[in-house]
XYZ file of C-alpha atoms in Angstrom:
755
model
C 14.037 53.590 -19.958
C 11.391 54.105 -17.264
C 10.139 51.126 -15.301
C 6.468 51.078 -14.323
C 5.566 50.514 -10.624
C 4.203 47.082 -11.385
C 7.579 45.979 -13.047
C 9.533 47.306 -10.030
C 7.444 45.379 -7.609
C 7.950 42.274 -9.598
C 11.736 42.663 -9.878
C 11.700 43.370 -6.066
C 9.858 40.062 -5.311
C 12.227 38.170 -7.473
C 15.168 39.725 -5.757
C 13.911 38.861 -2.240
C 13.358 35.249 -3.323
C 16.798 34.964 -4.754
C 18.391 36.611 -1.507
C 16.332 34.091 0.839
C 17.350 31.093 -1.334
C 21.203 32.176 -1.420
C 21.086 33.065 2.391
C 19.690 29.672 3.266
C 22.409 27.999 1.310
C 25.115 30.255 2.863
C 23.690 29.636 6.274
C 23.516 25.895 6.163
C 26.000 24.361 8.516
C 28.197 21.344 7.788
C 28.088 18.397 10.189
C 30.354 18.680 13.201
C 32.333 15.769 14.010
C 34.197 15.315 17.365
C 36.373 12.369 17.584
C 39.718 11.078 18.950
C 40.849 10.511 22.502
C 39.545 13.464 24.355
C 37.683 14.588 27.396
C 35.099 17.529 27.652
C 32.690 18.418 30.154
C 30.053 19.617 27.474
C 30.106 18.943 23.730
C 27.318 21.053 21.758
C 26.688 20.695 18.226
C 25.402 24.266 17.492
C 28.490 26.000 19.129
C 31.412 27.722 17.263
C 33.728 25.633 19.531
C 31.645 22.628 20.351
C 33.959 21.260 23.104
C 35.426 24.263 24.930
C 34.486 24.972 28.558
C 32.072 27.654 29.388
C 30.141 29.027 32.418
C 26.401 29.644 32.481
C 25.079 29.830 28.910
C 27.551 29.535 26.077
C 28.307 32.872 24.270
C 28.986 31.185 20.939
C 25.717 29.263 20.253
C 24.633 29.132 16.550
C 21.128 28.500 15.277
C 19.432 25.793 17.294
C 17.901 24.008 14.126
C 19.222 21.429 11.611
C 22.663 20.739 13.278
C 24.389 17.530 13.021
C 26.794 16.265 15.613
C 29.083 13.129 15.024
C 30.347 11.953 18.283
C 32.983 8.996 17.947
C 36.379 7.973 19.216
C 38.494 5.369 20.800
C 38.421 6.796 24.236
C 36.388 9.985 23.609
C 34.148 11.063 26.625
C 32.165 14.071 27.816
C 29.862 14.645 30.723
C 27.023 15.991 28.350
C 26.674 15.855 24.627
C 24.179 17.749 22.775
C 23.316 17.873 19.045
C 21.618 21.283 19.849
C 21.235 23.369 22.946
C 19.099 26.592 23.182
C 17.421 28.927 25.599
C 14.269 30.773 24.749
C 15.213 34.337 26.216
C 13.345 36.736 24.003
C 10.364 34.830 22.304
C 8.582 31.446 22.044
C 10.798 29.005 19.878
C 11.141 25.862 18.232
C 14.021 23.764 18.139
C 13.981 21.075 15.368
C 15.945 19.134 12.732
C 18.867 18.264 14.822
C 20.799 14.895 14.680
C 23.304 13.422 17.100
C 25.192 10.252 15.989
C 26.742 8.486 18.894
C 29.335 6.004 17.686
C 32.560 4.210 18.742
C 32.767 1.244 21.074
C 34.703 3.312 23.666
C 32.948 6.599 23.413
C 31.068 7.536 26.536
C 29.017 10.295 28.147
C 26.870 10.830 31.139
C 23.980 12.214 29.204
C 23.287 12.591 25.432
C 20.427 14.683 23.657
C 19.729 15.153 20.251
C 18.156 18.522 21.185
C 17.524 20.189 24.465
C 15.812 23.412 24.967
C 14.851 25.514 28.150
C 13.002 28.659 28.975
C 12.092 30.935 32.037
C 9.386 32.854 30.265
C 8.084 31.638 26.812
C 6.531 28.466 25.393
C 9.007 26.276 23.773
C 8.903 23.342 21.482
C 11.452 20.633 20.806
C 10.481 18.539 17.571
C 11.869 16.286 14.789
C 15.287 15.682 16.323
C 16.909 12.281 16.200
C 19.718 10.449 18.101
C 21.371 7.444 16.670
C 23.187 5.391 19.306
C 25.410 2.872 17.661
C 27.957 2.145 20.023
C 29.813 3.170 23.318
C 28.129 3.934 26.711
C 25.922 6.507 28.177
C 23.888 6.791 31.407
C 20.867 8.692 29.924
C 19.873 9.486 26.160
C 16.852 11.469 24.888
C 15.858 12.386 21.616
C 14.224 15.782 22.603
C 14.306 17.341 26.009
C 12.299 20.621 26.885
C 12.318 22.180 30.359
C 12.170 25.358 32.083
C 14.268 26.932 34.884
C 12.291 26.344 38.074
C 11.766 29.894 39.146
C 8.400 31.902 39.819
C 8.353 32.781 36.068
C 7.226 29.371 34.757
C 3.747 28.847 35.970
C 2.372 29.613 32.569
C 4.899 28.058 30.194
C 3.808 25.424 27.804
C 6.509 22.726 26.727
C 6.176 20.301 23.998
C 8.358 17.515 22.934
C 7.044 16.271 19.545
C 8.194 13.653 16.839
C 11.609 13.251 18.338
C 13.187 9.846 17.848
C 15.989 7.595 19.289
C 17.329 4.635 17.356
C 19.609 2.217 19.375
C 21.559 -0.275 17.058
C 24.387 -1.128 19.757
C 26.251 -0.107 22.853
C 25.317 0.091 26.557
C 23.023 2.586 28.267
C 23.273 2.250 31.876
C 20.110 4.226 32.911
C 17.010 5.299 30.767
C 16.226 5.978 27.133
C 13.581 8.654 26.252
C 12.341 9.512 22.950
C 10.836 12.857 23.892
C 10.715 14.474 27.460
C 8.625 17.484 28.570
C 9.149 18.901 31.948
C 7.220 22.062 32.962
C 5.047 23.296 35.942
C 1.961 24.349 33.794
C 1.227 22.243 30.543
C 3.477 19.561 29.311
C 3.042 17.692 26.064
C 4.923 14.464 24.732
C 3.492 13.729 21.414
C 4.320 11.166 18.638
C 7.883 10.601 19.917
C 9.568 7.230 19.295
C 12.289 4.843 20.384
C 13.450 2.029 18.168
C 15.786 -0.666 19.692
C 17.435 -2.879 17.082
C 20.442 -4.213 19.361
C 22.352 -3.254 22.435
C 21.901 -3.267 26.200
C 19.669 -0.917 28.263
C 20.121 -1.421 32.053
C 17.118 1.038 32.820
C 13.766 1.904 31.277
C 12.683 2.650 27.831
C 10.085 5.518 27.319
C 8.578 6.614 23.961
C 7.301 9.931 25.336
C 7.081 11.236 28.905
C 5.670 14.397 30.419
C 6.517 15.221 34.067
C 6.003 17.615 36.980
C 3.075 19.371 35.219
C -0.198 20.658 36.397
C -1.586 19.138 33.193
C 0.232 16.522 31.090
C -0.420 14.788 27.857
C 1.504 11.851 26.300
C -0.157 10.545 23.042
C 0.997 8.899 19.940
C 4.322 7.748 21.216
C 5.859 4.460 20.019
C 8.460 2.089 21.359
C 9.467 -0.527 18.706
C 11.909 -3.278 19.904
C 13.336 -5.942 17.561
C 16.360 -7.051 19.460
C 18.849 -6.414 22.472
C 18.411 -6.732 25.999
C 16.323 -4.294 28.299
C 16.743 -5.023 32.062
C 14.200 -2.313 33.050
C 10.726 -1.545 32.087
C 9.192 -0.429 28.780
C 6.647 2.486 28.638
C 4.939 3.790 25.339
C 3.625 6.863 27.141
C 4.189 8.099 30.742
C 3.288 11.115 32.947
C 5.303 11.572 36.166
C 4.397 13.647 39.213
C 1.594 15.385 37.544
C -1.613 16.850 38.936
C -3.840 15.733 35.805
C -2.601 13.305 33.041
C -3.949 12.116 29.743
C -2.007 9.182 28.413
C -3.516 7.657 25.221
C -2.766 6.322 21.848
C 0.766 5.252 22.678
C 2.226 1.997 21.208
C 4.607 -0.635 22.287
C 5.652 -3.040 19.528
C 7.844 -6.072 20.287
C 9.194 -8.394 17.579
C 12.382 -9.419 19.236
C 14.850 -9.199 21.869
C 14.522 -9.676 25.738
C 12.665 -7.515 28.148
C 13.072 -8.487 31.971
C 10.849 -5.769 33.267
C 7.260 -5.020 32.841
C 5.635 -3.392 29.658
C 3.121 -0.665 29.712
C 1.138 0.859 26.969
C 0.370 4.025 29.052
C 1.377 4.874 32.565
C 0.334 7.517 35.033
C 2.879 7.841 37.823
C 2.054 9.885 40.812
C 5.028 8.500 42.585
C 3.606 9.331 45.946
C 4.774 12.783 45.374
C 1.267 14.381 44.151
C -2.046 12.999 44.548
C -2.591 12.854 40.752
C -5.481 11.602 38.616
C -5.698 10.928 34.974
C -6.393 8.414 32.231
C -4.337 5.880 30.456
C -6.692 4.754 27.551
C -6.479 3.657 23.925
C -2.790 2.321 24.109
C -1.551 -0.862 22.822
C 0.924 -3.541 23.086
C 1.801 -5.727 20.044
C 3.810 -8.967 20.357
C 5.061 -10.764 17.299
C 7.740 -13.327 16.451
C 9.567 -14.891 19.395
C 10.701 -12.223 21.973
C 11.845 -13.412 25.543
C 9.222 -11.971 27.972
C 8.962 -14.566 30.600
C 9.381 -12.160 33.497
C 7.423 -9.223 32.069
C 4.072 -8.295 33.068
C 1.974 -6.718 30.244
C -0.249 -3.746 30.970
C -2.447 -1.703 28.665
C -2.508 1.077 31.126
C -1.615 1.609 34.762
C -2.403 4.489 37.127
C -0.597 5.237 40.352
C -3.364 7.453 41.756
C -7.097 7.669 40.540
C -8.562 7.216 37.100
C -9.215 4.829 34.172
C -6.548 2.459 32.928
C -8.768 0.013 30.989
C -10.884 1.536 28.415
C -9.591 1.078 24.892
C -6.346 -0.563 25.658
C -5.448 -3.403 23.284
C -3.323 -6.334 23.469
C -2.187 -7.977 20.067
C -0.569 -11.251 20.234
C 0.701 -12.284 16.572
C 2.610 -15.252 17.673
C 2.335 -18.502 19.784
C 4.159 -20.413 22.407
C 4.601 -17.153 24.176
C 5.446 -16.881 27.915
C 4.684 -13.755 30.040
C 4.375 -13.059 33.821
C 1.102 -11.457 33.716
C -1.702 -9.686 31.640
C -3.804 -6.688 32.937
C -5.814 -3.805 31.980
C -6.655 -4.697 28.259
C -10.202 -4.004 26.979
C -9.417 -5.764 23.734
C -7.544 -9.126 23.563
C -6.750 -9.805 19.898
C -5.121 -13.078 18.949
C -3.715 -13.625 15.414
C -2.985 -17.297 15.096
C 0.112 -17.811 13.061
C 1.186 -20.340 10.606
C 2.167 -23.490 12.364
C -0.448 -23.389 15.029
C -2.846 -26.267 14.882
C -5.626 -27.832 16.798
C -4.882 -27.920 20.597
C -1.932 -25.593 20.531
C -1.435 -22.831 23.113
C -0.859 -19.101 22.120
C 0.317 -17.417 25.358
C 1.296 -18.982 28.803
C 0.991 -16.575 31.738
C 3.133 -17.812 34.770
C 1.157 -15.423 36.952
C -2.341 -14.006 36.555
C -4.081 -13.079 33.502
C -6.907 -10.477 34.223
C -9.526 -10.796 31.434
C -12.670 -9.530 33.219
C -14.911 -7.587 30.928
C -12.296 -7.987 28.104
C -13.521 -8.260 24.417
C -11.823 -11.115 22.678
C -10.972 -11.408 18.958
C -9.585 -14.068 16.948
C -8.028 -14.015 13.504
C -5.958 -16.705 11.549
C -2.815 -15.945 9.519
C -3.746 -16.428 5.808
C -0.750 -18.933 5.311
C -1.888 -20.942 8.422
C -3.420 -24.430 8.161
C -7.076 -24.295 7.861
C -9.070 -24.968 11.156
C -12.111 -27.330 11.297
C -15.242 -27.364 13.077
C -14.668 -28.636 16.546
C -10.850 -27.777 16.646
C -9.840 -25.667 19.760
C -6.971 -23.301 20.330
C -5.741 -22.319 23.894
C -5.669 -18.490 23.792
C -4.374 -18.207 27.399
C -3.120 -20.862 29.657
C -2.564 -19.040 33.111
C -1.448 -19.868 36.511
C -4.541 -17.897 37.527
C -7.283 -16.707 35.156
C -9.246 -13.872 36.743
C -12.680 -12.641 35.624
C -14.815 -13.423 32.596
C -14.598 -12.126 29.176
C -17.323 -9.599 27.880
C -18.173 -11.883 24.863
C -18.867 -15.625 24.760
C -18.051 -15.914 20.904
C -15.228 -14.112 19.237
C -16.302 -10.464 18.285
C -16.588 -9.849 14.445
C -15.962 -13.502 13.833
C -12.273 -14.721 13.260
C -10.858 -14.152 9.788
C -8.078 -16.260 8.071
C -6.412 -13.530 6.038
C -9.331 -12.167 3.926
C -10.716 -15.516 2.810
C -12.195 -17.715 5.397
C -14.520 -16.552 8.102
C -14.682 -18.501 11.412
C -17.042 -18.464 14.215
C -15.590 -19.260 17.675
C -17.072 -19.947 20.922
C -15.135 -18.946 23.924
C -14.550 -21.126 26.960
C -12.708 -19.927 30.036
C -13.093 -23.070 32.082
C -10.241 -23.480 34.722
C -7.309 -21.353 34.210
C -7.578 -21.397 30.357
C -9.304 -19.334 27.720
C -10.182 -21.444 24.767
C -11.451 -20.591 21.204
C -13.559 -23.542 19.831
C -14.228 -23.443 15.980
C -18.186 -23.709 15.432
C -18.338 -22.734 11.642
C -15.970 -22.269 8.559
C -17.013 -20.456 5.317
C -15.920 -18.202 2.723
C -15.797 -14.448 3.064
C -18.369 -12.842 0.746
C -15.724 -10.456 -0.866
C -13.647 -13.017 -2.573
C -15.375 -12.574 -5.823
C -13.328 -9.453 -6.357
C -10.185 -11.419 -6.548
C -11.616 -13.638 -9.384
C -12.980 -10.298 -11.037
C -9.509 -9.014 -11.155
C -8.315 -12.192 -12.943
C -11.164 -11.707 -15.445
C -10.254 -8.324 -16.291
C -7.064 -9.681 -17.901
C -9.229 -11.857 -20.199
C -11.464 -8.941 -21.014
C -8.337 -6.770 -22.155
C -7.153 -9.565 -24.412
C -10.637 -10.167 -25.936
C -11.002 -6.435 -26.495
C -8.233 -6.436 -28.905
C -9.277 -9.684 -30.659
C -9.677 -9.322 -34.381
C -8.118 -5.924 -34.810
C -4.654 -6.733 -36.319
C -6.396 -9.526 -38.551
C -8.867 -6.760 -39.816
C -6.092 -4.391 -40.435
C -4.316 -7.090 -42.548
C -7.299 -8.434 -44.507
C -10.205 -5.770 -44.452
C -8.421 -2.473 -44.967
C -8.984 -2.054 -48.752
C -10.669 1.377 -48.971
C -11.680 2.077 -52.499
C -9.684 -0.909 -53.647
C -12.394 -3.623 -53.422
C -14.146 -5.161 -56.064
C -17.785 -4.715 -56.284
C -19.775 -1.531 -56.470
C -19.128 1.379 -58.851
C -15.991 3.343 -58.497
C -14.274 0.529 -56.571
C -11.197 -0.990 -57.845
C -8.847 1.927 -57.735
C -6.539 0.850 -60.375
C -4.764 -1.781 -58.444
C -3.726 -5.114 -60.010
C -5.069 -7.585 -57.739
C -3.205 -10.429 -59.447
C 0.247 -9.135 -58.661
C 1.751 -10.322 -55.425
C 2.419 -7.384 -52.965
C 3.655 -6.995 -49.441
C 1.863 -5.011 -46.932
C 2.829 -3.587 -43.567
C -0.074 -3.251 -41.340
C -0.793 -1.694 -37.959
C -3.695 -1.103 -35.598
C -4.182 0.992 -32.408
C -7.372 0.732 -30.208
C -8.731 1.935 -26.980
C -11.535 0.564 -25.036
C -13.702 1.983 -22.092
C -16.227 -0.565 -21.090
C -18.044 -2.325 -18.129
C -18.181 -6.143 -17.904
C -21.240 -7.113 -16.349
C -20.227 -10.170 -14.035
C -23.049 -10.450 -11.762
C -21.425 -7.240 -10.214
C -19.287 -5.355 -12.667
C -15.681 -4.694 -13.760
C -14.699 -1.282 -15.277
C -11.959 -1.812 -17.621
C -9.932 0.802 -19.566
C -7.397 -0.433 -22.187
C -5.097 0.248 -24.772
C -3.721 -2.152 -27.563
C -1.300 -1.854 -30.424
C -0.107 -4.350 -33.229
C 2.277 -4.312 -35.938
C 2.634 -6.832 -38.690
C 3.624 -7.741 -42.244
C 1.547 -9.773 -44.821
C 1.884 -11.058 -48.318
C -1.105 -10.635 -50.750
C -1.210 -12.837 -53.913
C -3.914 -14.621 -56.178
C -2.817 -18.177 -56.896
C -6.355 -18.930 -58.512
C -9.823 -17.660 -58.526
C -9.478 -15.812 -54.988
C -7.083 -13.671 -53.389
C -4.930 -14.821 -50.552
C -3.615 -12.912 -47.617
C -1.068 -14.552 -45.178
C 0.704 -12.380 -42.416
C 2.248 -12.354 -38.853
C 1.897 -9.648 -36.190
C 3.131 -8.692 -32.855
C 0.809 -7.141 -30.343
C 0.980 -5.174 -26.998
C -1.731 -4.021 -24.627
C -1.887 -2.227 -21.194
C -4.907 -1.263 -19.212
C -6.460 -0.659 -15.735
C -9.642 -1.767 -14.069
C -11.800 -1.424 -11.016
C -13.887 -4.340 -9.564
C -17.242 -3.392 -7.842
C -19.284 -5.703 -5.410
C -22.283 -4.860 -3.321
C -23.794 -7.352 -0.961
C -26.913 -7.627 1.123
C -26.703 -5.638 4.177
C -24.780 -2.781 2.563
C -21.384 -4.574 2.470
C -19.167 -2.901 -0.318
C -15.918 -4.397 -1.651
C -13.807 -2.670 -4.262
C -10.657 -3.678 -5.949
C -8.532 -2.608 -8.901
C -5.247 -3.222 -10.669
C -3.168 -2.896 -13.806
C -2.628 -5.187 -16.676
C -0.003 -5.648 -19.517
C 0.299 -8.204 -22.327
C 2.662 -8.806 -25.158
C 2.270 -11.411 -27.712
C 2.192 -12.212 -31.546
C -0.079 -14.070 -33.908
C -0.552 -15.127 -37.608
C -3.573 -14.725 -40.079
C -4.427 -16.299 -43.320
C -7.373 -15.131 -45.284
C -9.224 -16.073 -48.628
C -10.738 -13.016 -50.181
C -12.747 -12.178 -53.373
C -13.928 -15.731 -54.091
C -16.703 -14.617 -56.526
C -20.149 -16.013 -56.114
C -23.317 -14.488 -57.491
C -23.506 -10.712 -57.360
C -20.654 -10.485 -54.745
C -17.807 -12.554 -53.225
C -16.888 -14.559 -50.158
C -14.181 -13.916 -47.641
C -12.759 -16.540 -45.171
C -10.285 -15.887 -42.454
C -8.371 -18.031 -39.917
C -6.041 -16.508 -37.323
C -4.142 -17.377 -34.074
C -2.383 -15.538 -31.287
C -0.386 -16.155 -28.318
C 1.491 -14.410 -25.531
C 1.945 -13.515 -21.931
C -0.115 -11.335 -19.630
C 0.727 -9.604 -16.190
C -1.762 -8.646 -13.699
C -1.299 -6.752 -10.311
C -4.456 -6.595 -8.169
C -5.050 -4.632 -4.948
C -8.183 -5.303 -2.873
C -9.180 -1.782 -1.568
C -11.716 -3.063 0.712
C -10.228 -6.538 1.399
C -8.304 -6.140 4.578
C -7.078 -8.922 7.130
C -7.377 -8.549 10.666
C -3.832 -7.431 10.966
C -4.471 -4.422 8.646
C -2.858 -6.027 5.543
C -4.731 -5.405 2.339
C -5.063 -8.243 0.040
C -3.111 -8.087 -3.303
C -1.645 -10.521 -5.770
C 0.454 -10.496 -8.933
C -0.123 -13.089 -11.775
C 2.166 -13.758 -14.884
C 0.557 -16.188 -17.193
C 0.087 -16.957 -20.746
C -2.802 -16.583 -23.224
C -3.740 -18.072 -26.596
C -6.544 -18.091 -28.938
C -7.841 -18.415 -32.431
C -10.617 -17.067 -34.704
C -12.522 -18.243 -37.724
C -14.561 -15.951 -39.710
C -16.641 -15.720 -42.923
C -18.437 -13.012 -44.856
C -20.224 -12.165 -48.058
C -19.841 -8.736 -49.848
C -22.137 -7.669 -52.533
C -23.351 -4.452 -54.360
C -26.637 -2.919 -53.599
C -26.373 0.149 -55.667
C -23.753 2.137 -57.802
C -21.815 3.353 -54.769
C -23.333 1.177 -51.861
C -22.304 -2.439 -50.906
C -23.168 -4.590 -47.929
C -21.345 -7.220 -46.026
C -22.952 -9.967 -44.058
C -20.457 -11.754 -41.621
C -19.884 -14.069 -38.753
C -16.915 -14.706 -36.456
C -16.185 -17.287 -33.857
C -13.382 -16.645 -31.611
C -11.709 -18.569 -28.708
C -9.359 -17.165 -26.160
C -7.922 -18.908 -23.064
C -6.031 -17.008 -20.122
C -3.995 -19.670 -18.544
C -4.763 -20.270 -14.760
C -2.158 -19.854 -12.063
C -1.766 -20.414 -8.272
C -0.783 -17.293 -6.411
C -0.271 -16.330 -2.675
C -2.104 -13.189 -1.519
C -0.175 -10.586 0.497
C -2.314 -11.838 3.384
C -0.942 -15.405 3.151
C -3.560 -17.482 1.562
C -3.046 -19.406 -1.651
C -5.646 -18.687 -4.465
C -5.838 -21.140 -7.341
C -7.049 -19.521 -10.675
C -8.214 -21.972 -13.131
C -7.911 -21.342 -16.983
C -10.388 -18.526 -17.973
C -11.926 -19.148 -21.266
C -13.864 -16.860 -23.676
C -15.845 -18.382 -26.687
C -17.693 -15.907 -28.739
C -19.832 -15.933 -31.758
C -20.406 -12.471 -33.434
C -22.704 -12.066 -36.435
C -23.669 -8.814 -38.204
C -24.053 -6.697 -41.207
C -22.229 -3.685 -42.393
C -23.112 -1.157 -45.146
C -20.231 0.638 -46.911
C -20.567 3.588 -49.176
C -17.859 5.004 -51.519
C -17.418 8.663 -51.778
C -15.161 8.895 -54.784
C -11.988 7.195 -55.131
C -10.452 8.232 -51.863
C -13.110 7.954 -49.108
C -15.469 5.001 -48.010
C -17.636 5.347 -44.924
C -19.368 2.489 -43.224
C -21.851 1.638 -40.440
C -23.023 -1.681 -39.100
C -24.835 -3.745 -36.292
C -23.926 -7.014 -34.828
C -24.967 -9.522 -31.986
C -22.407 -11.230 -30.002
C -22.858 -14.124 -27.557
C -20.250 -15.240 -24.957
C -20.514 -18.942 -24.254
C -17.831 -19.014 -21.506
C -16.438 -15.962 -19.882
C -16.160 -17.319 -16.376
C -13.293 -17.082 -13.891
C -13.247 -19.930 -11.662
C -11.054 -20.029 -8.553
C -10.520 -21.541 -5.098
C -9.024 -20.411 -1.899
C -7.834 -22.811 0.735
C -9.822 -25.595 -1.073
C -13.188 -23.775 -1.016
C -14.537 -22.705 -4.446
C -15.378 -19.107 -4.943
C -18.482 -18.038 -6.804
C -17.181 -17.266 -10.293
C -17.745 -14.041 -12.022
C -18.896 -14.543 -15.634
C -19.646 -12.326 -18.761
C -21.650 -15.299 -20.395
C -24.456 -13.738 -22.318
C -25.491 -11.369 -25.272
C -24.064 -8.045 -26.269
C -25.417 -5.847 -29.018
C -22.797 -4.057 -31.022
C -23.005 -0.954 -33.231
C -20.213 0.702 -35.277
C -19.431 3.469 -37.770
C -16.275 4.392 -39.469
C -14.321 5.887 -42.335
C -11.821 4.373 -44.741
C -9.696 6.415 -46.843
C -6.748 6.564 -49.228
C -4.661 9.808 -49.014
C -3.805 9.357 -52.675
C -6.388 7.603 -55.116
C -4.866 4.159 -56.076
C -1.960 4.820 -53.818
C -0.194 2.277 -51.506
C -1.455 3.753 -48.076
C -5.016 3.061 -46.560
C -6.392 4.228 -43.274
C -9.411 3.116 -41.276
C -10.768 5.133 -38.212
C -13.682 3.635 -36.415
C -15.839 3.634 -33.350
C -17.886 0.918 -31.700
C -20.523 0.904 -28.979
C -21.679 -1.963 -27.062
C -24.636 -2.768 -24.810
C -25.368 -6.015 -22.875
C -22.912 -8.065 -20.877
C -20.080 -5.794 -22.278
C -21.133 -2.224 -22.176
C -19.018 0.669 -23.327
C -17.209 2.065 -26.336
C -13.929 1.528 -28.192
C -12.227 3.228 -31.061
C -9.509 2.124 -33.487
C -7.119 3.377 -35.997
C -5.733 1.015 -38.736
C -2.997 1.765 -41.216
C -1.954 -0.365 -44.261
C 0.916 0.318 -46.639
C 1.562 -1.950 -49.715
C 4.602 -2.124 -51.731
């Protein structure tokens, strides 16, 4: 059999994919573990024999990528430990995906690197390597280290240390810790590296990312996060050392615990007296939360040992109180997030030395779960031994927010050596209506399914009803029968609340009923279970162009009962009366897409509450022709979604009151039989909502309630059929359109089986 060229090509491609896949599996290297009571000069994770001595460059180096070295032992020691070591001899290269796990209380080394790479000729990148330091001792540890041989060939080499990571959870480092370090004479980059310290002792300094000895150096996006342990030296988010020109920006230092005895820098340009370098240290941040010990630490947004700007864009975020530091300098933005427990007259930060605030922009926010401040209350933001300069603003920029709910206006006063914030006004944020609209959406979903199981139990008598010609279908209405009924419905509607809520929902019910005739009328009595789910989006537009959006998901489960009296003859037709009740529980998960607190937290909440309701209806069905009948009906329904007090993700307590719906619907429906199996219908109705409001309060302030109170016009059309004339199965398929306070469409399928 001959194969065409296309078939051969396809087979070849498939074979290549299989070979590549199998090759990758075969070349994947298992983690290397070095342990015991040994000493080695060098231990390298990507060698055939990780700990054997060598001279020059090891001859047994394997792939520099995706290696894992576990270094652990009772008295295991080495001069240098590498997760991966590589020299770019023939072409530019990237060394990535390596991990060094350094464990054991007695393990020790002079220097440990997750990855180290060097080159004399080619650009080289060290990225996505990780060093986990859990115990033992080292003098110097790095996540990623890239450097050249210092020869005449390196003037044009670019070196990048990117997305390398060091995590310290124990042990002792006698000197420095560096997330990513780039050393090169031409252009060096230290980008998005990180150091995380959970516990342990560092006797030297911590650096998120460092670029050194370069003509042009960049350190950006590096992070140091400290939650525990002791650091005797300094902490740097990003640093350049001994460079001609430097750009140090977007680096972060986040301190939530532990003790730091040296100074803290968001960004640092270090000429070191070696070169007359210049540069910028802008857009860096220092964030302090919880209760770290920083009494001997000076906090710097930026610092330059040379010429350049170390002020613009640097930010200090204080998310605690009763903090003591040695000094504050070079921050354009001073953001104070007043925590829970801080009250009138309390102090946020005490500075034992000098706090430089000249031209700084001061912002104040309040934690959502904090006590409400009153007009006239004051908070001491900074109490310094010496307060230097004047803030750029006399009132807190952007006005202070408590979570997403309360909006404060503060006047700033820096009399003496204190910077104070004095409350001048308190009011609600305009976007809070979105929270209540989310709660109202739950009521809308329940209301959307009201009457559906009742209709399936009572009304679904296609071609079986008494009345116009052809109706009767041969069933004996005097004989008691059981019926199983079910209804499924979907809704897509907009609730006009002053703004609006877009709601999409699905509901289903299943029940059993008994039909019998004890006298001149037929009686139907039954019970049912119901389930529904849906999603919604809230929309609010405010004067001035402010837009607040929210959304969430809904689920409810419940049950109910229905009793109806039907075929009560009167005049040319008959009456029908119906009484029903339902109860259950509903869950609502809301997220405010545009409700964000000053600390970047989006507002969300979850409610789990009950609902109940009942309905009372009446109708009159009469013939208007041989195959045409008409029904005039009215139904009053009441539904209550129970209220609940919840706490927002931003901290504030929101109290939702009971949300009620009281509706009256009146309309007319025309039905036409098409033989013994099919009946079609169409109708129109008017509905009025007398309640439909969701009242709530936040921190004691009432929120403007959204409401669906008002009129809605309804149009419907549908088809009722029996697959077998006179048989036990009946179906109803219908659609409904609405305009007014409730605008949209719904569709339903109802099924009834009698036996």
